[in-house]
GROMACS .gro file of C-alpha atoms in nm:
model
  362
    1MET     CA    1   1.006   0.384  -2.575
    2ALA     CA    2   0.871   0.592  -2.288
    3PRO     CA    3   0.577   0.484  -2.074
    4THR     CA    4   0.241   0.599  -2.203
    5ARG     CA    5  -0.033   0.806  -2.046
    6MET     CA    6  -0.384   0.676  -2.096
    7PRO     CA    7  -0.728   0.792  -1.980
    8THR     CA    8  -0.953   0.559  -1.786
    9GLU     CA    9  -1.189   0.558  -2.084
   10ALA     CA   10  -0.932   0.369  -2.295
   11PRO     CA   11  -1.074   0.059  -2.465
   12GLY     CA   12  -1.034  -0.280  -2.305
   13PRO     CA   13  -1.178  -0.467  -2.008
   14ALA     CA   14  -1.245  -0.266  -1.694
   15HIS     CA   15  -1.035  -0.341  -1.389
   16ASP     CA   16  -1.204  -0.445  -1.067
   17LEU     CA   17  -1.073  -0.159  -0.856
   18ARG     CA   18  -1.251  -0.290  -0.546
   19HIS     CA   19  -1.078  -0.629  -0.549
   20HIS     CA   20  -0.815  -0.661  -0.276
   21GLY     CA   21  -0.598  -0.935  -0.135
   22ASP     CA   22  -0.836  -1.022   0.146
   23ALA     CA   23  -1.076  -1.167  -0.115
   24GLU     CA   24  -0.825  -1.450  -0.164
   25VAL     CA   25  -0.850  -1.566   0.198
   26ARG     CA   26  -1.221  -1.529   0.269
   27ASP     CA   27  -1.470  -1.816   0.277
   28ASP     CA   28  -1.307  -2.121   0.114
   29GLY     CA   29  -0.966  -1.952   0.137
   30ALA     CA   30  -0.969  -1.901   0.513
   31ALA     CA   31  -0.754  -2.209   0.579
   32LEU     CA   32  -0.492  -2.124   0.315
   33VAL     CA   33  -0.142  -2.001   0.393
   34ASP     CA   34  -0.177  -1.631   0.321
   35LEU     CA   35   0.064  -1.473   0.074
   36ALA     CA   36  -0.213  -1.255  -0.066
   37VAL     CA   37  -0.255  -0.991   0.206
   38ASN     CA   38   0.028  -0.746   0.272
   39VAL     CA   39  -0.009  -0.750   0.650
   40ARG     CA   40   0.289  -0.866   0.851
   41ALA     CA   41   0.241  -1.217   0.984
   42ASP     CA   42   0.225  -1.295   1.356
   43THR     CA   43   0.092  -0.953   1.446
   44PRO     CA   44  -0.020  -0.761   1.643
   45PRO     CA   45   0.239  -0.840   1.911
   46VAL     CA   46   0.125  -0.925   2.262
   47TRP     CA   47   0.227  -0.589   2.411
   48LEU     CA   48   0.018  -0.405   2.150
   49ARG     CA   49  -0.285  -0.627   2.204
   50GLU     CA   50  -0.256  -0.553   2.575
   51ARG     CA   51  -0.244  -0.177   2.515
   52ILE     CA   52  -0.553  -0.199   2.297
   53ALA     CA   53  -0.733  -0.415   2.553
   54GLU     CA   54  -0.660  -0.159   2.826
   55SER     CA   55  -0.854   0.100   2.627
   56LEU     CA   56  -1.176  -0.103   2.639
   57GLY     CA   57  -1.257   0.032   2.984
   58SER     CA   58  -1.306   0.375   2.825
   59LEU     CA   59  -1.562   0.274   2.563
   60ALA     CA   60  -1.846   0.454   2.739
   61ALA     CA   61  -1.681   0.789   2.660
   62TYR     CA   62  -1.659   0.944   2.315
   63PRO     CA   63  -1.316   0.903   2.153
   64ASP     CA   64  -1.064   1.180   2.225
   65GLY     CA   65  -0.791   1.177   1.961
   66ARG     CA   66  -0.577   1.462   2.095
   67ALA     CA   67  -0.310   1.249   2.262
   68ALA     CA   68  -0.276   1.013   1.966
   69ARG     CA   69  -0.264   1.306   1.725
   70ALA     CA   70   0.009   1.472   1.928
   71ALA     CA   71   0.205   1.146   1.944
   72VAL     CA   72   0.191   1.098   1.567
   73ALA     CA   73   0.292   1.460   1.513
   74ALA     CA   74   0.590   1.421   1.748
   75ARG     CA   75   0.696   1.101   1.570
   76HIS     CA   76   0.735   1.301   1.247
   77GLY     CA   77   0.858   1.625   1.405
   78LEU     CA   78   0.544   1.815   1.306
   79PRO     CA   79   0.286   2.031   1.484
   80ALA     CA   80  -0.043   1.857   1.558
   81GLU     CA   81  -0.234   2.074   1.310
   82ARG     CA   82  -0.047   1.895   1.031
   83VAL     CA   83  -0.189   1.554   1.134
   84LEU     CA   84  -0.527   1.394   1.076
   85LEU     CA   85  -0.607   1.050   1.216
   86THR     CA   86  -0.824   0.833   0.994
   87ALA     CA   87  -0.998   0.495   0.996
   88GLY     CA   88  -0.718   0.343   0.791
   89ALA     CA   89  -0.548   0.500   0.490
   90ALA     CA   90  -0.848   0.398   0.278
   91GLU     CA   91  -1.066   0.656   0.455
   92ALA     CA   92  -0.811   0.923   0.372
   93PHE     CA   93  -0.853   0.855   0.000
   94VAL     CA   94  -1.229   0.902   0.035
   95LEU     CA   95  -1.180   1.229   0.224
   96LEU     CA   96  -0.940   1.360  -0.039
   97ALA     CA   97  -1.180   1.271  -0.318
   98ARG     CA   98  -1.474   1.439  -0.148
   99ALA     CA   99  -1.313   1.741   0.015
  100LEU     CA  100  -1.065   1.871  -0.242
  101LYS     CA  101  -1.193   2.075  -0.535
  102VAL     CA  102  -0.990   1.931  -0.820
  103VAL     CA  103  -1.042   1.943  -1.196
  104ARG     CA  104  -0.788   1.698  -1.335
  105PRO     CA  105  -0.685   1.421  -1.096
  106VAL     CA  106  -0.416   1.179  -1.212
  107VAL     CA  107  -0.328   0.844  -1.058
  108VAL     CA  108   0.007   0.680  -1.131
  109HIS     CA  109  -0.041   0.307  -1.197
  110PRO     CA  110   0.011   0.023  -1.129
  111GLN     CA  111  -0.067   0.103  -0.767
  112PHE     CA  112  -0.324   0.053  -0.492
  113THR     CA  113  -0.660   0.097  -0.661
  114GLU     CA  114  -0.862   0.262  -0.382
  115PRO     CA  115  -0.748   0.618  -0.466
  116GLU     CA  116  -0.893   0.594  -0.816
  117ALA     CA  117  -1.204   0.414  -0.694
  118ALA     CA  118  -1.268   0.686  -0.436
  119LEU     CA  119  -1.218   0.962  -0.692
  120ARG     CA  120  -1.457   0.796  -0.935
  121ASP     CA  121  -1.717   0.744  -0.665
  122ALA     CA  122  -1.695   1.115  -0.586
  123GLY     CA  123  -1.778   1.196  -0.947
  124HIS     CA  124  -1.431   1.277  -1.078
  125SER     CA  125  -1.299   1.180  -1.420
  126VAL     CA  126  -0.959   1.024  -1.355
  127ASP     CA  127  -0.658   1.012  -1.586
  128ARG     CA  128  -0.395   0.743  -1.549
  129VAL     CA  129  -0.020   0.747  -1.596
  130LEU     CA  130   0.073   0.387  -1.672
  131LEU     CA  131   0.430   0.289  -1.588
  132ARG     CA  132   0.569   0.003  -1.794
  133GLU     CA  133   0.736  -0.325  -1.716
  134GLU     CA  134   1.014  -0.244  -1.964
  135ASP     CA  135   1.110   0.055  -1.749
  136GLY     CA  136   1.095  -0.138  -1.423
  137PHE     CA  137   0.772   0.045  -1.333
  138ARG     CA  138   0.987   0.343  -1.234
  139LEU     CA  139   0.849   0.693  -1.226
  140ASP     CA  140   0.931   0.942  -1.500
  141PRO     CA  141   0.800   1.275  -1.365
  142ALA     CA  142   0.774   1.412  -1.720
  143LEU     CA  143   0.484   1.177  -1.788
  144VAL     CA  144   0.252   1.356  -1.546
  145PRO     CA  145   0.053   1.624  -1.732
  146GLU     CA  146   0.135   1.977  -1.626
  147ASP     CA  147  -0.230   2.068  -1.573
  148ALA     CA  148  -0.295   1.784  -1.326
  149ASP     CA  149  -0.409   1.945  -1.002
  150LEU     CA  150  -0.409   1.620  -0.803
  151VAL     CA  151  -0.145   1.349  -0.845
  152VAL     CA  152  -0.149   1.022  -0.650
  153ILE     CA  153   0.147   0.784  -0.627
  154GLY     CA  154   0.250   0.505  -0.389
  155ASN     CA  155   0.597   0.470  -0.240
  156PRO     CA  156   0.702   0.195  -0.209
  157THR     CA  157   0.436   0.113  -0.463
  158ASN     CA  158   0.180  -0.162  -0.415
  159PRO     CA  159   0.192  -0.401  -0.607
  160THR     CA  160   0.524  -0.342  -0.787
  161SER     CA  161   0.739  -0.304  -0.471
  162VAL     CA  162   0.926  -0.023  -0.646
  163LEU     CA  163   1.073   0.247  -0.421
  164HIS     CA  164   1.083   0.576  -0.611
  165PRO     CA  165   1.346   0.837  -0.521
  166ALA     CA  166   1.200   1.103  -0.293
  167ALA     CA  167   1.349   1.371  -0.516
  168SER     CA  168   1.165   1.234  -0.822
  169ILE     CA  169   0.832   1.241  -0.640
  170ALA     CA  170   0.896   1.584  -0.489
  171SER     CA  171   0.969   1.716  -0.839
  172LEU     CA  172   0.600   1.655  -0.920
  173ALA     CA  173   0.501   1.940  -0.686
  174ARG     CA  174   0.355   2.247  -0.859
  175PRO     CA  175   0.173   2.562  -0.746
  176GLY     CA  176  -0.197   2.474  -0.723
  177ARG     CA  177  -0.135   2.098  -0.728
  178THR     CA  178  -0.200   1.849  -0.447
  179LEU     CA  179   0.062   1.574  -0.446
  180VAL     CA  180  -0.060   1.266  -0.258
  181VAL     CA  181   0.203   1.007  -0.165
  182ASP     CA  182   0.079   0.678  -0.021
  183GLU     CA  183   0.353   0.563   0.219
  184ALA     CA  184   0.151   0.279   0.371
  185PHE     CA  185   0.447   0.042   0.335
  186MET     CA  186   0.732   0.284   0.401
  187ASP     CA  187   0.796   0.153   0.752
  188ALA     CA  188   0.885  -0.183   0.592
  189VAL     CA  189   1.181  -0.012   0.421
  190PRO     CA  190   1.496  -0.012   0.638
  191GLY     CA  191   1.566   0.343   0.745
  192GLU     CA  192   1.251   0.461   0.565
  193ARG     CA  193   1.481   0.599   0.297
  194GLU     CA  194   1.302   0.803   0.028
  195ALA     CA  195   1.025   0.893   0.275
  196LEU     CA  196   0.856   1.230   0.242
  197ALA     CA  197   0.665   1.208   0.570
  198GLY     CA  198   0.763   1.501   0.788
  199ARG     CA  199   0.867   1.723   0.497
  200THR     CA  200   0.716   2.072   0.500
  201ASP     CA  201   0.918   2.218   0.210
  202VAL     CA  202   0.722   2.044  -0.069
  203PRO     CA  203   0.420   2.255  -0.169
  204GLY     CA  204   0.088   2.074  -0.180
  205LEU     CA  205   0.234   1.755  -0.029
  206VAL     CA  206  -0.005   1.510   0.137
  207VAL     CA  207   0.148   1.193   0.283
  208LEU     CA  208  -0.066   0.898   0.390
  209ARG     CA  209   0.052   0.641   0.641
  210SER     CA  210  -0.110   0.318   0.759
  211LEU     CA  211  -0.053   0.138   1.087
  212THR     CA  212  -0.236  -0.173   0.972
  213LYS     CA  213   0.039  -0.333   0.762
  214THR     CA  214   0.337  -0.353   0.996
  215TRP     CA  215   0.131  -0.401   1.310
  216GLY     CA  216  -0.142  -0.635   1.184
  217LEU     CA  217  -0.430  -0.399   1.262
  218ALA     CA  218  -0.634  -0.427   0.943
  219GLY     CA  219  -0.940  -0.514   1.149
  220LEU     CA  220  -0.900  -0.208   1.371
  221ARG     CA  221  -0.864   0.052   1.090
  222ILE     CA  222  -0.607   0.317   1.181
  223GLY     CA  223  -0.395   0.545   0.967
  224TYR     CA  224  -0.316   0.912   0.932
  225VAL     CA  225  -0.260   1.202   0.694
  226LEU     CA  226   0.029   1.450   0.706
  227ALA     CA  227  -0.030   1.775   0.520
  228ALA     CA  228  -0.043   2.153   0.548
  229PRO     CA  229  -0.282   2.277   0.819
  230GLU     CA  230  -0.530   2.418   0.566
  231THR     CA  231  -0.549   2.083   0.385
  232ILE     CA  232  -0.593   1.898   0.713
  233ALA     CA  233  -0.876   2.136   0.805
  234GLU     CA  234  -1.052   2.067   0.474
  235LEU     CA  235  -1.026   1.692   0.522
  236GLU     CA  236  -1.137   1.713   0.884
  237ARG     CA  237  -1.452   1.898   0.782
  238ALA     CA  238  -1.537   1.607   0.552
  239GLN     CA  239  -1.500   1.350   0.832
  240PRO     CA  240  -1.791   1.235   1.045
  241LEU     CA  241  -1.774   1.303   1.416
  242TRP     CA  242  -1.549   1.067   1.616
  243PRO     CA  243  -1.420   0.881   1.307
  244VAL     CA  244  -1.149   0.686   1.490
  245SER     CA  245  -1.246   0.453   1.774
  246THR     CA  246  -1.090   0.462   2.120
  247PRO     CA  247  -0.907   0.128   2.070
  248ALA     CA  248  -0.769   0.253   1.738
  249LEU     CA  249  -0.649   0.574   1.903
  250ALA     CA  250  -0.474   0.370   2.171
  251ALA     CA  251  -0.309   0.166   1.896
  252ALA     CA  252  -0.196   0.479   1.712
  253GLU     CA  253  -0.033   0.622   2.022
  254ALA     CA  254   0.136   0.291   2.099
  255CYS     CA  255   0.263   0.233   1.745
  256VAL     CA  256   0.459   0.559   1.735
  257SER     CA  257   0.625   0.507   2.072
  258PRO     CA  258   1.006   0.462   2.084
  259ARG     CA  259   0.961   0.092   2.163
  260ALA     CA  260   0.734   0.042   1.862
  261LEU     CA  261   0.959   0.236   1.626
  262ALA     CA  262   1.257   0.024   1.731
  263GLU     CA  263   1.057  -0.295   1.678
  264ALA     CA  264   0.936  -0.175   1.338
  265ALA     CA  265   1.293  -0.094   1.234
  266HIS     CA  266   1.403  -0.444   1.333
  267ALA     CA  267   1.110  -0.594   1.145
  268ALA     CA  268   1.203  -0.397   0.832
  269HIS     CA  269   1.548  -0.557   0.827
  270ARG     CA  270   1.398  -0.900   0.882
  271ILE     CA  271   1.151  -0.843   0.598
  272ALA     CA  272   1.439  -0.743   0.370
  273SER     CA  273   1.621  -1.065   0.454
  274ASP     CA  274   1.312  -1.281   0.404
  275ARG     CA  275   1.237  -1.101   0.079
  276ALA     CA  276   1.587  -1.176  -0.049
  277HIS     CA  277   1.526  -1.543   0.029
  278LEU     CA  278   1.198  -1.534  -0.164
  279VAL     CA  279   1.349  -1.355  -0.465
  280ALA     CA  280   1.643  -1.596  -0.475
  281GLY     CA  281   1.405  -1.892  -0.469
  282LEU     CA  282   1.191  -1.743  -0.745
  283GLY     CA  283   1.507  -1.708  -0.952
  284GLU     CA  284   1.508  -2.085  -0.989
  285PHE     CA  285   1.200  -2.053  -1.213
  286VAL     CA  286   1.344  -1.807  -1.464
  287SER     CA  287   1.386  -2.082  -1.724
  288ALA     CA  288   1.010  -2.144  -1.696
  289GLY     CA  289   0.937  -1.781  -1.784
  290LEU     CA  290   0.893  -1.635  -1.435
  291ARG     CA  291   1.018  -1.279  -1.387
  292VAL     CA  292   1.045  -1.081  -1.065
  293VAL     CA  293   1.017  -0.703  -1.068
  294GLU     CA  294   1.343  -0.590  -0.911
  295PRO     CA  295   1.471  -0.435  -0.701
  296ALA     CA  296   1.180  -0.510  -0.469
  297GLU     CA  297   1.176  -0.285  -0.162
  298GLY     CA  298   0.838  -0.352   0.001
  299SER     CA  299   0.697  -0.639   0.205
  300PHE     CA  300   0.581  -0.808  -0.118
  301VAL     CA  301   0.710  -0.889  -0.465
  302LEU     CA  302   0.545  -0.874  -0.805
  303VAL     CA  303   0.605  -1.156  -1.052
  304ARG     CA  304   0.509  -1.221  -1.411
  305LEU     CA  305   0.441  -1.582  -1.498
  306PRO     CA  306   0.289  -1.736  -1.810
  307GLY     CA  307  -0.037  -1.907  -1.717
  308ALA     CA  308  -0.047  -1.728  -1.381
  309THR     CA  309  -0.424  -1.773  -1.348
  310ALA     CA  310  -0.396  -2.152  -1.364
  311VAL     CA  311  -0.091  -2.151  -1.138
  312ARG     CA  312  -0.281  -1.944  -0.881
  313GLU     CA  313  -0.569  -2.191  -0.881
  314HIS     CA  314  -0.335  -2.488  -0.842
  315LEU     CA  315  -0.161  -2.309  -0.556
  316ARG     CA  316  -0.496  -2.280  -0.379
  317GLY     CA  317  -0.537  -2.655  -0.414
  318LEU     CA  318  -0.193  -2.694  -0.259
  319GLY     CA  319  -0.282  -2.471   0.036
  320PHE     CA  320  -0.148  -2.127  -0.063
  321ALA     CA  321  -0.326  -1.800  -0.147
  322VAL     CA  322  -0.155  -1.539  -0.366
  323ARG     CA  323  -0.284  -1.210  -0.503
  324ARG     CA  324  -0.399  -1.194  -0.865
  325GLY     CA  325  -0.253  -0.900  -1.052
  326ASP     CA  326  -0.502  -0.837  -1.329
  327THR     CA  327  -0.716  -0.602  -1.117
  328PHE     CA  328  -0.434  -0.343  -1.119
  329PRO     CA  329  -0.439  -0.101  -1.415
  330GLY     CA  330  -0.124  -0.156  -1.615
  331LEU     CA  331  -0.105  -0.528  -1.535
  332GLY     CA  332  -0.273  -0.833  -1.685
  333GLU     CA  333  -0.354  -1.197  -1.616
  334ASP     CA  334   0.012  -1.305  -1.610
  335TRP     CA  335   0.088  -1.114  -1.291
  336LEU     CA  336   0.084  -1.227  -0.927
  337ARG     CA  337   0.175  -1.043  -0.607
  338LEU     CA  338   0.339  -1.243  -0.327
  339ALA     CA  339   0.361  -1.123   0.032
  340VAL     CA  340   0.693  -1.180   0.205
  341ARG     CA  341   0.676  -1.439   0.480
  342ASP     CA  342   0.930  -1.612   0.704
  343ARG     CA  343   1.188  -1.837   0.540
  344ALA     CA  344   1.023  -2.164   0.641
  345THR     CA  345   0.691  -2.055   0.492
  346VAL     CA  346   0.863  -1.926   0.179
  347SER     CA  347   1.048  -2.254   0.132
  348ARG     CA  348   0.722  -2.447   0.153
  349PHE     CA  349   0.562  -2.205  -0.089
  350LEU     CA  350   0.842  -2.244  -0.342
  351ARG     CA  351   0.794  -2.621  -0.341
  352ALA     CA  352   0.421  -2.570  -0.393
  353LEU     CA  353   0.490  -2.323  -0.673
  354GLU     CA  354   0.705  -2.579  -0.853
  355ARG     CA  355   0.424  -2.831  -0.829
  356ALA     CA  356   0.158  -2.576  -0.933
  357MET     CA  357   0.357  -2.477  -1.240
  358ALA     CA  358   0.397  -2.839  -1.340
  359LEU     CA  359   0.023  -2.897  -1.301
  360ALA     CA  360  -0.053  -2.585  -1.506
  361ARG     CA  361   0.165  -2.714  -1.788
  362GLY     CA  362  -0.037  -3.037  -1.782
   0.00000   0.00000   0.00000
């Protein structure tokens, strides 16, 4: 059976689209080992912190994003007019929702919920394409309605960790349609295979990138949009003046330098190795009903586990925070998202998971 397309008005409990992984490690969760937030551990590196600190002497002047914009453009082989710097990828979703005149926006789920939340807040009625577990949460382009004039999809997708073929996503392009691809985690994929960033041959393509995940800059807020110059101009008109701070601009320029790209490429291979260790360890729980969505390609994995809510609570008591999955459209209470960490941390987590599952069984 093919995946189904459902409107947001479908019956059933509403999803908390504003719930994100950081909620798991605030307040009483601050001391927990964090497998809930998809930010690379032990970041930002010292050299990047130093570059950001050097920018503090310029805080009296208004931010000037020209150098950072040019650096990002060069990194992707694009002219600067195809780049817009934003206060994290989340701001880009708000700009798209407010600036673009669309009639039928469609969001492909399960995925990061901010795009739909931003569209709703801007007064849009949003349709959903729900990909199914039985199909490995893989994209079938035929499911997207032909009259959709805005389509949003993540690649690799948060929270499923599915990496869709670039050709499948590009096939969604249509005259008069804006195709938004959230590539916030693409630099965690070795070789960035299936990336669309830098492509200018796909009509209506808008690619979003984040520098907060790989470099541990969630608190600084820096990302960017790659799109046709006319789309960039529309989004820029919707931005407030000086939207990106001077330290964030310094970070953007540093994170697309040759040194940073080489370090990110190395980190992507390390993440792949650590992820394999995590998936192998989770395989020991198959007899207890645990299932991993595979192949996982991002810096996180999605698992289905009977009684996941109770297991998650017991894990907190054992010192580990994981991301609940029921706030993602298309998922329910039996789903958890786990960030990839180093092997030692993963091994400790797997022991805690065994204990948490035993406690949940009573």
